[in-house]
Tab-separated table of C-alpha atoms in Angstrom:
chain	number	residue	atom	x	y	z
A	1	LYS	CA	-65.390	-51.704	8.391
A	2	GLY	CA	-65.234	-47.954	7.822
A	3	ALA	CA	-63.351	-48.566	4.611
A	4	GLU	CA	-66.023	-50.924	3.423
A	5	ASN	CA	-68.640	-48.217	4.087
A	6	GLY	CA	-66.660	-45.723	2.027
A	7	LYS	CA	-65.566	-43.717	5.068
A	8	GLY	CA	-61.924	-44.803	5.270
A	9	ASP	CA	-60.652	-41.256	4.636
A	10	ILE	CA	-62.418	-39.889	7.753
A	11	PRO	CA	-60.323	-40.281	10.921
A	12	ARG	CA	-62.004	-41.737	13.945
A	13	LYS	CA	-62.746	-39.573	16.954
A	14	GLY	CA	-59.653	-39.183	19.104
A	15	GLU	CA	-57.191	-40.253	16.332
A	16	PRO	CA	-54.620	-37.700	14.937
A	17	ASN	CA	-54.863	-36.510	11.340
A	18	LEU	CA	-51.660	-37.809	9.655
A	19	THR	CA	-52.266	-36.134	6.285
A	20	PRO	CA	-49.181	-33.891	5.546
A	21	PRO	CA	-49.846	-30.182	5.053
A	22	SER	CA	-49.649	-28.602	1.618
A	23	PRO	CA	-46.157	-27.444	0.534
A	24	GLY	CA	-45.459	-23.907	1.666
A	25	ILE	CA	-48.365	-23.745	4.100
A	26	TYR	CA	-46.158	-23.218	7.139
A	27	ALA	CA	-44.175	-20.527	5.319
A	28	SER	CA	-47.384	-18.713	4.323
A	29	VAL	CA	-48.791	-18.796	7.838
A	30	ALA	CA	-45.412	-17.740	9.243
A	31	LEU	CA	-45.381	-14.661	7.016
A	32	ALA	CA	-48.915	-13.800	8.149
A	33	ALA	CA	-47.827	-14.159	11.776
A	34	HIS	CA	-44.786	-11.953	11.106
A	35	ARG	CA	-46.995	-9.247	9.586
A	36	ALA	CA	-49.182	-9.451	12.669
A	37	GLY	CA	-46.189	-8.826	14.889
A	38	ARG	CA	-45.926	-12.401	16.190
A	39	LYS	CA	-42.234	-12.855	15.452
A	40	GLY	CA	-41.755	-15.819	17.802
A	41	VAL	CA	-44.656	-17.692	16.253
A	42	ALA	CA	-43.362	-16.895	12.766
A	43	ASP	CA	-39.922	-18.314	13.599
A	44	LEU	CA	-41.430	-21.546	14.949
A	45	LEU	CA	-43.656	-22.010	11.903
A	46	ILE	CA	-40.774	-21.432	9.493
A	47	MET	CA	-38.814	-24.157	11.274
A	48	LEU	CA	-41.667	-26.580	10.484
A	49	GLU	CA	-41.514	-25.796	6.742
A	50	ASP	CA	-39.917	-28.661	4.744
A	51	GLY	CA	-39.685	-27.100	1.282
A	52	PRO	CA	-36.269	-25.364	0.875
A	53	ALA	CA	-37.544	-22.852	-1.686
A	54	ASP	CA	-40.544	-21.818	0.428
A	55	LYS	CA	-38.437	-21.707	3.561
A	56	VAL	CA	-35.756	-19.543	1.920
A	57	HIS	CA	-38.384	-17.196	0.493
A	58	ALA	CA	-40.004	-16.758	3.910
A	59	LEU	CA	-36.675	-16.150	5.662
A	60	LEU	CA	-35.631	-13.576	3.064
A	61	THR	CA	-38.998	-11.818	3.384
A	62	ILE	CA	-38.562	-11.334	7.108
A	63	GLY	CA	-34.910	-10.296	6.665
A	64	SER	CA	-33.194	-13.443	7.989
A	65	TYR	CA	-30.612	-13.510	5.172
A	66	VAL	CA	-28.015	-15.610	6.994
A	67	ASP	CA	-30.546	-18.288	7.982
A	68	ALA	CA	-31.875	-18.338	4.424
A	69	ALA	CA	-28.363	-18.847	3.035
A	70	ALA	CA	-27.789	-21.686	5.517
A	71	VAL	CA	-30.999	-23.415	4.341
A	72	ALA	CA	-29.988	-22.984	0.678
A	73	ALA	CA	-26.518	-24.381	1.383
A	74	ARG	CA	-27.941	-27.449	3.164
A	75	ALA	CA	-30.237	-28.013	0.187
A	76	ARG	CA	-27.163	-27.709	-2.129
A	77	ASP	CA	-29.154	-25.513	-4.456
A	78	PRO	CA	-26.896	-22.964	-6.202
A	79	ASP	CA	-29.873	-20.990	-7.483
A	80	LEU	CA	-31.188	-20.493	-3.969
A	81	ILE	CA	-27.710	-19.551	-2.732
A	82	TYR	CA	-27.458	-16.902	-5.436
A	83	VAL	CA	-30.928	-15.578	-4.541
A	84	CYS	CA	-29.800	-15.184	-0.926
A	85	ILE	CA	-26.622	-13.308	-1.916
A	86	ASP	CA	-28.548	-11.031	-4.261
A	87	ALA	CA	-31.293	-10.293	-1.712
A	88	PHE	CA	-28.665	-9.507	0.909
A	89	GLU	CA	-26.971	-7.089	-1.497
A	90	GLN	CA	-30.269	-5.267	-2.094
A	91	ALA	CA	-30.419	-4.497	1.617
A	92	PHE	CA	-27.418	-2.145	1.320
A	93	SER	CA	-26.775	1.076	-0.548
A	94	LYS	CA	-25.040	1.051	-3.934
A	95	ASP	CA	-22.063	3.150	-2.848
A	96	GLU	CA	-18.616	1.813	-1.925
A	97	GLU	CA	-19.508	1.593	1.749
A	98	GLY	CA	-22.598	-0.467	0.987
A	99	LYS	CA	-20.628	-2.813	-1.266
A	100	GLY	CA	-18.033	-3.273	1.453
A	101	LEU	CA	-20.661	-4.083	4.075
A	102	HIS	CA	-22.301	-6.591	1.744
A	103	ILE	CA	-19.025	-8.399	1.048
A	104	ALA	CA	-18.036	-8.382	4.715
A	105	GLY	CA	-21.440	-9.779	5.715
A	106	VAL	CA	-21.277	-12.633	3.210
A	107	ILE	CA	-17.726	-13.608	4.168
A	108	ASN	CA	-18.211	-13.373	7.922
A	109	LYS	CA	-21.734	-14.771	8.306
A	110	PHE	CA	-22.780	-16.762	5.218
A	111	PRO	CA	-21.855	-20.438	4.689
A	112	ILE	CA	-18.706	-21.237	2.731
A	113	GLU	CA	-20.745	-22.239	-0.340
A	114	ALA	CA	-22.057	-18.677	-0.596
A	115	VAL	CA	-18.591	-17.207	-0.038
A	116	ASN	CA	-17.137	-19.364	-2.827
A	117	MET	CA	-19.967	-18.408	-5.179
A	118	LEU	CA	-19.462	-14.688	-4.536
A	119	THR	CA	-15.697	-15.061	-5.114
A	120	ALA	CA	-16.217	-17.002	-8.338
A	121	TYR	CA	-18.726	-14.443	-9.618
A	122	HIS	CA	-16.410	-11.472	-9.138
A	123	ALA	CA	-13.441	-13.433	-10.509
A	124	LEU	CA	-15.455	-14.124	-13.672
A	125	THR	CA	-16.567	-10.523	-14.151
A	126	ALA	CA	-13.026	-9.279	-13.551
A	127	GLY	CA	-11.689	-11.797	-16.094
A	128	LEU	CA	-14.127	-10.569	-18.734
A	129	GLY	CA	-12.386	-7.200	-18.862
A	130	SER	CA	-14.354	-5.236	-16.300
A	131	ARG	CA	-12.360	-2.450	-14.683
A	132	ASP	CA	-14.337	-2.828	-11.457
A	133	PHE	CA	-12.083	-5.511	-9.982
A	134	LYS	CA	-11.888	-3.950	-6.508
A	135	PRO	CA	-14.710	-6.133	-5.089
A	136	LEU	CA	-12.719	-9.240	-6.010
A	137	ILE	CA	-9.577	-7.896	-4.346
A	138	ASN	CA	-11.659	-6.942	-1.295
A	139	ILE	CA	-13.078	-10.456	-1.063
A	140	LEU	CA	-9.673	-12.114	-1.395
A	141	LEU	CA	-8.173	-9.826	1.237
A	142	ARG	CA	-10.965	-10.549	3.712
A	143	ARG	CA	-10.431	-14.259	3.077
A	144	GLN	CA	-6.675	-13.721	3.583
A	145	LYS	CA	-5.889	-15.094	0.129
A	146	TYR	CA	-3.015	-12.692	-0.457
A	147	LEU	CA	-1.349	-14.710	-3.215
A	148	GLU	CA	-4.526	-14.799	-5.315
A	149	ALA	CA	-5.153	-11.095	-4.664
A	150	GLY	CA	-1.652	-10.183	-5.807
A	151	LEU	CA	-1.939	-12.331	-8.921
A	152	GLN	CA	-5.251	-10.673	-9.807
A	153	MET	CA	-3.576	-7.258	-9.599
A	154	SER	CA	-0.731	-8.501	-11.784
A	155	LYS	CA	-3.238	-9.707	-14.384
A	156	ARG	CA	-4.588	-6.162	-14.605
A	157	VAL	CA	-1.217	-5.103	-16.033
A	158	ALA	CA	-1.536	-7.630	-18.858
A	159	ALA	CA	-5.137	-6.517	-19.436
A	160	LEU	CA	-3.953	-2.948	-20.032
A	161	ASN	CA	-2.249	-4.089	-23.240
A	162	ARG	CA	-5.438	-5.548	-24.711
A	163	THR	CA	-7.393	-3.735	-27.368
A	164	SER	CA	-10.561	-3.135	-25.407
A	165	PRO	CA	-12.869	-0.158	-24.850
A	166	HIS	CA	-12.390	-0.707	-21.124
A	167	TYR	CA	-8.706	0.183	-21.537
A	168	SER	CA	-8.835	2.933	-24.151
A	169	THR	CA	-6.297	5.062	-22.283
A	170	THR	CA	-3.346	7.030	-23.588
A	171	SER	CA	0.150	5.587	-23.465
A	172	ASN	CA	1.163	7.755	-20.489
A	173	ASP	CA	-1.981	6.903	-18.546
A	174	ARG	CA	-1.457	3.227	-19.290
A	175	GLU	CA	2.078	3.321	-17.910
A	176	LYS	CA	0.888	5.092	-14.775
A	177	LEU	CA	-1.777	2.444	-14.261
A	178	LYS	CA	0.812	-0.305	-14.727
A	179	ILE	CA	2.985	1.167	-12.007
A	180	GLU	CA	-0.040	1.649	-9.744
A	181	TYR	CA	-1.222	-1.941	-10.205
A	182	LEU	CA	2.252	-3.440	-9.802
A	183	THR	CA	2.872	-1.412	-6.657
A	184	GLU	CA	-0.391	-2.662	-5.178
A	185	ALA	CA	0.452	-6.230	-6.223
A	186	SER	CA	3.810	-5.946	-4.455
A	187	ARG	CA	2.052	-4.774	-1.292
A	188	LEU	CA	-0.375	-7.694	-1.430
A	189	PHE	CA	2.424	-10.206	-1.940
A	190	GLU	CA	4.230	-8.716	1.035
A	191	LEU	CA	1.142	-9.393	3.171
A	192	GLY	CA	1.371	-13.041	2.095
A	193	GLY	CA	4.743	-13.443	3.793
A	194	LYS	CA	6.909	-16.446	2.911
A	195	GLU	CA	4.284	-17.909	0.583
A	196	CYS	CA	4.654	-14.959	-1.790
A	197	VAL	CA	8.411	-14.233	-1.652
A	198	PHE	CA	9.048	-15.246	-5.274
A	199	GLN	CA	6.033	-13.330	-6.641
A	200	LYS	CA	7.010	-10.193	-4.722
A	201	SER	CA	10.582	-10.410	-6.012
A	202	CYS	CA	9.378	-10.683	-9.630
A	203	THR	CA	6.945	-7.791	-9.191
A	204	ASP	CA	9.559	-5.532	-7.612
A	205	GLU	CA	11.955	-6.380	-10.428
A	206	GLN	CA	9.319	-5.399	-12.980
A	207	LEU	CA	8.809	-2.075	-11.196
A	208	ASP	CA	12.573	-1.495	-11.263
A	209	LEU	CA	12.649	-2.224	-14.993
A	210	LEU	CA	9.868	0.293	-15.715
A	211	ALA	CA	11.728	2.900	-13.639
A	212	ASP	CA	14.995	2.193	-15.487
A	213	GLN	CA	13.226	2.524	-18.854
A	214	GLU	CA	11.782	5.884	-17.838
A	215	GLN	CA	15.208	7.063	-16.671
A	216	LEU	CA	16.790	6.104	-20.007
A	217	ARG	CA	14.100	7.967	-21.956
A	218	ARG	CA	14.751	11.071	-19.871
A	219	THR	CA	18.537	10.765	-20.157
A	220	TYR	CA	18.602	10.527	-23.950
A	221	GLY	CA	15.417	12.481	-24.609
A	222	ALA	CA	14.088	9.770	-26.914
A	223	TYR	CA	11.236	7.304	-26.618
A	224	GLU	CA	12.992	4.803	-28.913
A	225	VAL	CA	15.879	4.132	-26.553
A	226	ALA	CA	13.674	2.133	-24.178
A	227	PRO	CA	9.986	1.805	-25.090
A	228	PRO	CA	7.819	0.503	-22.210
A	229	SER	CA	8.177	-3.246	-22.090
A	230	SER	CA	7.972	-6.092	-19.608
A	231	SER	CA	11.050	-7.762	-21.120
A	232	VAL	CA	14.639	-7.083	-20.083
A	233	THR	CA	15.876	-8.629	-23.323
A	234	SER	CA	13.751	-6.378	-25.543
A	235	THR	CA	14.852	-3.348	-23.502
A	236	ILE	CA	18.545	-4.141	-24.019
A	237	LEU	CA	17.824	-4.754	-27.706
A	238	SER	CA	16.224	-1.322	-28.121
A	239	ILE	CA	19.096	0.376	-26.261
A	240	LEU	CA	21.706	-1.200	-28.545
A	241	LYS	CA	19.711	-0.357	-31.676
A	242	PHE	CA	19.380	3.245	-30.539
A	243	ALA	CA	23.174	3.602	-30.743
A	244	ALA	CA	22.880	3.549	-34.541
A	245	SER	CA	21.108	6.933	-34.450
A	246	GLU	CA	23.534	8.388	-31.884
A	247	PRO	CA	27.023	7.254	-32.976
A	248	ARG	CA	28.759	9.908	-30.857
A	249	SER	CA	27.137	8.517	-27.712
A	250	ALA	CA	27.521	4.888	-28.743
A	251	HIS	CA	30.123	4.056	-26.097
A	252	ARG	CA	27.909	5.436	-23.336
A	253	ILE	CA	24.831	3.688	-24.714
A	254	PHE	CA	26.627	0.337	-24.891
A	255	ALA	CA	27.764	0.826	-21.290
A	256	ASP	CA	24.147	1.419	-20.220
A	257	ALA	CA	23.097	-1.792	-21.988
A	258	ASP	CA	25.840	-3.782	-20.227
A	259	LYS	CA	24.896	-2.203	-16.899
A	260	MET	CA	21.264	-3.270	-17.347
A	261	ALA	CA	22.305	-6.794	-18.331
A	262	LYS	CA	24.421	-7.060	-15.192
A	263	LYS	CA	21.695	-5.652	-12.930
A	264	TYR	CA	19.079	-8.134	-14.151
A	265	LYS	CA	21.549	-11.038	-14.385
A	266	VAL	CA	21.137	-11.694	-18.093
A	267	PRO	CA	23.112	-14.855	-19.045
A	268	GLU	CA	26.236	-14.200	-21.088
A	269	LYS	CA	25.162	-16.242	-24.106
A	270	ARG	CA	21.782	-14.521	-24.269
A	271	LEU	CA	23.456	-11.130	-24.124
A	272	TRP	CA	25.732	-12.072	-27.023
A	273	TYR	CA	22.792	-13.217	-29.132
A	274	VAL	CA	20.936	-9.986	-28.340
A	275	LYS	CA	23.951	-7.889	-29.372
A	276	VAL	CA	24.381	-9.776	-32.653
A	277	ARG	CA	20.720	-9.228	-33.481
A	278	ALA	CA	20.734	-5.568	-32.451
A	279	PHE	CA	23.888	-4.641	-34.388
A	280	SER	CA	22.814	-6.485	-37.540
A	281	GLU	CA	19.200	-5.239	-37.565
A	282	SER	CA	20.321	-1.643	-37.023
A	283	GLY	CA	23.089	-1.823	-39.651
A	284	GLN	CA	26.005	-1.395	-37.241
A	285	TRP	CA	28.248	-3.747	-39.215
A	286	PRO	CA	31.644	-2.355	-38.099
A	287	VAL	CA	30.480	-2.644	-34.500
A	288	LEU	CA	29.393	-6.235	-35.133
A	289	ARG	CA	32.817	-7.114	-36.573
A	290	ASN	CA	34.627	-5.526	-33.640
A	291	PHE	CA	32.325	-7.370	-31.270
A	292	ALA	CA	33.106	-10.708	-32.959
A	293	ASP	CA	36.837	-9.981	-32.833
A	294	SER	CA	36.717	-9.016	-29.153
A	295	ARG	CA	37.227	-12.673	-28.202
A	296	SER	CA	39.142	-15.448	-29.877
A	297	LYS	CA	36.323	-17.862	-29.020
A	298	PRO	CA	32.953	-16.147	-28.577
A	299	PRO	CA	30.611	-18.048	-26.209
A	300	ILE	CA	28.030	-18.456	-28.998
A	301	GLY	CA	30.535	-19.311	-31.729
A	302	MET	CA	30.808	-17.571	-35.092
A	303	LYS	CA	27.743	-19.046	-36.786
A	304	PRO	CA	25.288	-16.382	-35.492
A	305	PHE	CA	27.607	-13.643	-36.811
A	306	ALA	CA	27.833	-15.272	-40.241
A	307	LEU	CA	24.064	-15.781	-40.406
A	308	ALA	CA	23.492	-12.141	-39.463
A	309	ALA	CA	25.822	-11.001	-42.257
A	310	ILE	CA	24.094	-13.270	-44.774
A	311	LYS	CA	20.599	-12.141	-43.823
A	312	GLY	CA	21.804	-8.534	-43.787
A	313	GLY	CA	22.912	-8.777	-47.418
A	314	GLN	CA	26.611	-8.216	-46.703
A	315	SER	CA	29.378	-8.903	-49.184
A	316	GLU	CA	31.085	-12.251	-49.582
A	317	VAL	CA	34.215	-10.800	-47.999
A	318	GLU	CA	32.286	-9.846	-44.855
A	319	ILE	CA	30.565	-13.217	-44.691
A	320	MET	CA	33.829	-15.098	-45.126
A	321	HIS	CA	35.416	-13.043	-42.346
A	322	TYR	CA	33.230	-14.952	-39.899
A	323	ILE	CA	33.119	-18.341	-41.627
A	324	ASN	CA	36.915	-18.495	-41.946
A	325	ARG	CA	37.151	-18.456	-38.158
A	326	MET	CA	35.129	-21.674	-37.994
A	327	GLN	CA	37.969	-24.118	-38.409
A	328	GLY	CA	37.092	-26.793	-35.851
A	329	GLN	CA	36.400	-30.397	-36.835
A	330	ALA	CA	32.793	-30.026	-35.735
A	331	ASP	CA	32.315	-26.872	-37.828
A	332	GLY	CA	32.288	-28.584	-41.232
A	333	GLU	CA	28.542	-29.130	-41.386
A	334	ASP	CA	27.849	-25.586	-40.140
A	335	ARG	CA	30.204	-24.157	-42.775
A	336	TYR	CA	28.378	-26.126	-45.469
A	337	ASP	CA	24.976	-24.888	-44.241
A	338	LEU	CA	26.210	-21.283	-44.206
A	339	PHE	CA	27.604	-21.511	-47.735
A	340	CYS	CA	24.249	-22.867	-48.928
A	341	GLU	CA	22.404	-20.098	-47.058
A	342	ALA	CA	24.614	-17.485	-48.727
A	343	GLY	CA	24.332	-19.069	-52.174
A	344	LEU	CA	28.089	-19.690	-52.365
A	345	TRP	CA	27.667	-22.984	-54.193
A	346	LYS	CA	31.254	-23.621	-55.167
A	347	ARG	CA	32.389	-23.242	-51.581
A	348	ALA	CA	29.464	-25.416	-50.451
A	349	LEU	CA	30.545	-28.127	-52.898
A	350	GLU	CA	34.128	-27.995	-51.647
A	351	GLU	CA	32.920	-28.344	-48.098
A	352	ALA	CA	30.678	-31.295	-49.035
A	353	VAL	CA	33.643	-33.005	-50.690
A	354	LYS	CA	35.732	-32.484	-47.527
A	355	LEU	CA	32.940	-34.077	-45.535
A	356	GLY	CA	32.741	-36.953	-48.041
A	357	ASP	CA	28.968	-36.576	-48.093
A	358	GLY	CA	27.390	-37.568	-51.399
A	359	ARG	CA	23.954	-36.454	-50.258
A	360	ARG	CA	25.204	-32.904	-49.749
A	361	ILE	CA	26.957	-32.952	-53.130
A	362	ALA	CA	23.693	-34.036	-54.789
A	363	HIS	CA	21.856	-31.253	-52.935
A	364	VAL	CA	24.256	-28.626	-54.283
A	365	ARG	CA	23.728	-29.956	-57.806
A	366	SER	CA	19.942	-29.801	-57.453
A	367	VAL	CA	19.732	-26.223	-56.192
A	368	CYS	CA	22.542	-24.356	-57.936
A	369	ASN	CA	22.011	-22.898	-61.413
A	370	SER	CA	25.624	-23.046	-62.580
A	371	PRO	CA	26.368	-25.655	-65.277
A	372	ASP	CA	30.056	-25.633	-64.312
A	373	ILE	CA	29.300	-26.474	-60.683
A	374	GLN	CA	26.773	-29.100	-61.751
A	375	ARG	CA	29.444	-30.792	-63.908
A	376	LEU	CA	31.810	-30.798	-60.932
A	377	CYS	CA	29.080	-32.343	-58.818
A	378	ASP	CA	28.554	-35.089	-61.414
A	379	LYS	CA	32.280	-35.737	-61.446
A	380	TYR	CA	32.421	-36.213	-57.678
A	381	ILE	CA	29.258	-38.294	-57.603
A	382	ILE	CA	30.478	-40.658	-60.364
A	383	GLY	CA	33.998	-40.776	-58.952
């Protein structure tokens, strides 16, 4: 009847008013109560607020950062979570102590969503080349993520080699920073116990390599003998090449290279390949020949020696010294390839004939510029 009279929106006497309050009204009244010193009333009113944004704003205003973060996490609103972290940070000083208290507060009191967001933020800024990576390490340590903390320190070493204004340091300073970062990474991996045994072993080995490189530079008084590097192979390569400039100390230098290979357990075949490359690139051809003759059957065969001589522009006699030792049944194709690489077309043709391979004979005819050899190729192809 009241509705028919146009009075349906007016509640009857004694009936409750069920119209919901305006959004944010409880938060606004709660803030007024807080300003008036009625903290208990303010807390009760904030609990009645339904809007997450208004509730978070009110809690942050009265300094209840942890409660605000909990509300934001329940609402699954990343923007509100970030606002809570940022507001909490503003409550501390900007010095190292203040930063530490902020991080500790978030990790120990804030919900896990906020902790993960803070970790991701500092991981991103550290990955963009910022040198202020200590907050990230601090966070990971407080969360007992020792493996991740150690890996982050190790990444700093790689970042030092980038061309970036953040790392515009001198060579000596860069090497000191590398050692500092690697030492810290080793300590962090040690805290990780069994989970980080492999990573700690690799890091300690890298520190040993840097120390060995420095010792070699001091011993021979030359930077070239062992430039700073993270590679054992490149270090051995530079040591062997250095012998070309110090022939009187060659025996001692070669012994140091072998000692390093043994210490870091370099496989025998790899060491042979490294020596072939080092001797050929540095022009130590007599040493290369003696090295090839040191065994009747080198573990890598004779092909790498022959290729090195060819690429090094050595005489046919020197090239044939290595190829002539390739007399196995399986060496025919390699001998043919080497003759072609060296431009020894007559020998390549003879090898192709021994193999009975018409395709290889036709290849020799197509690439050589000698009419006599081309006629011989035609003869074998027709025959």
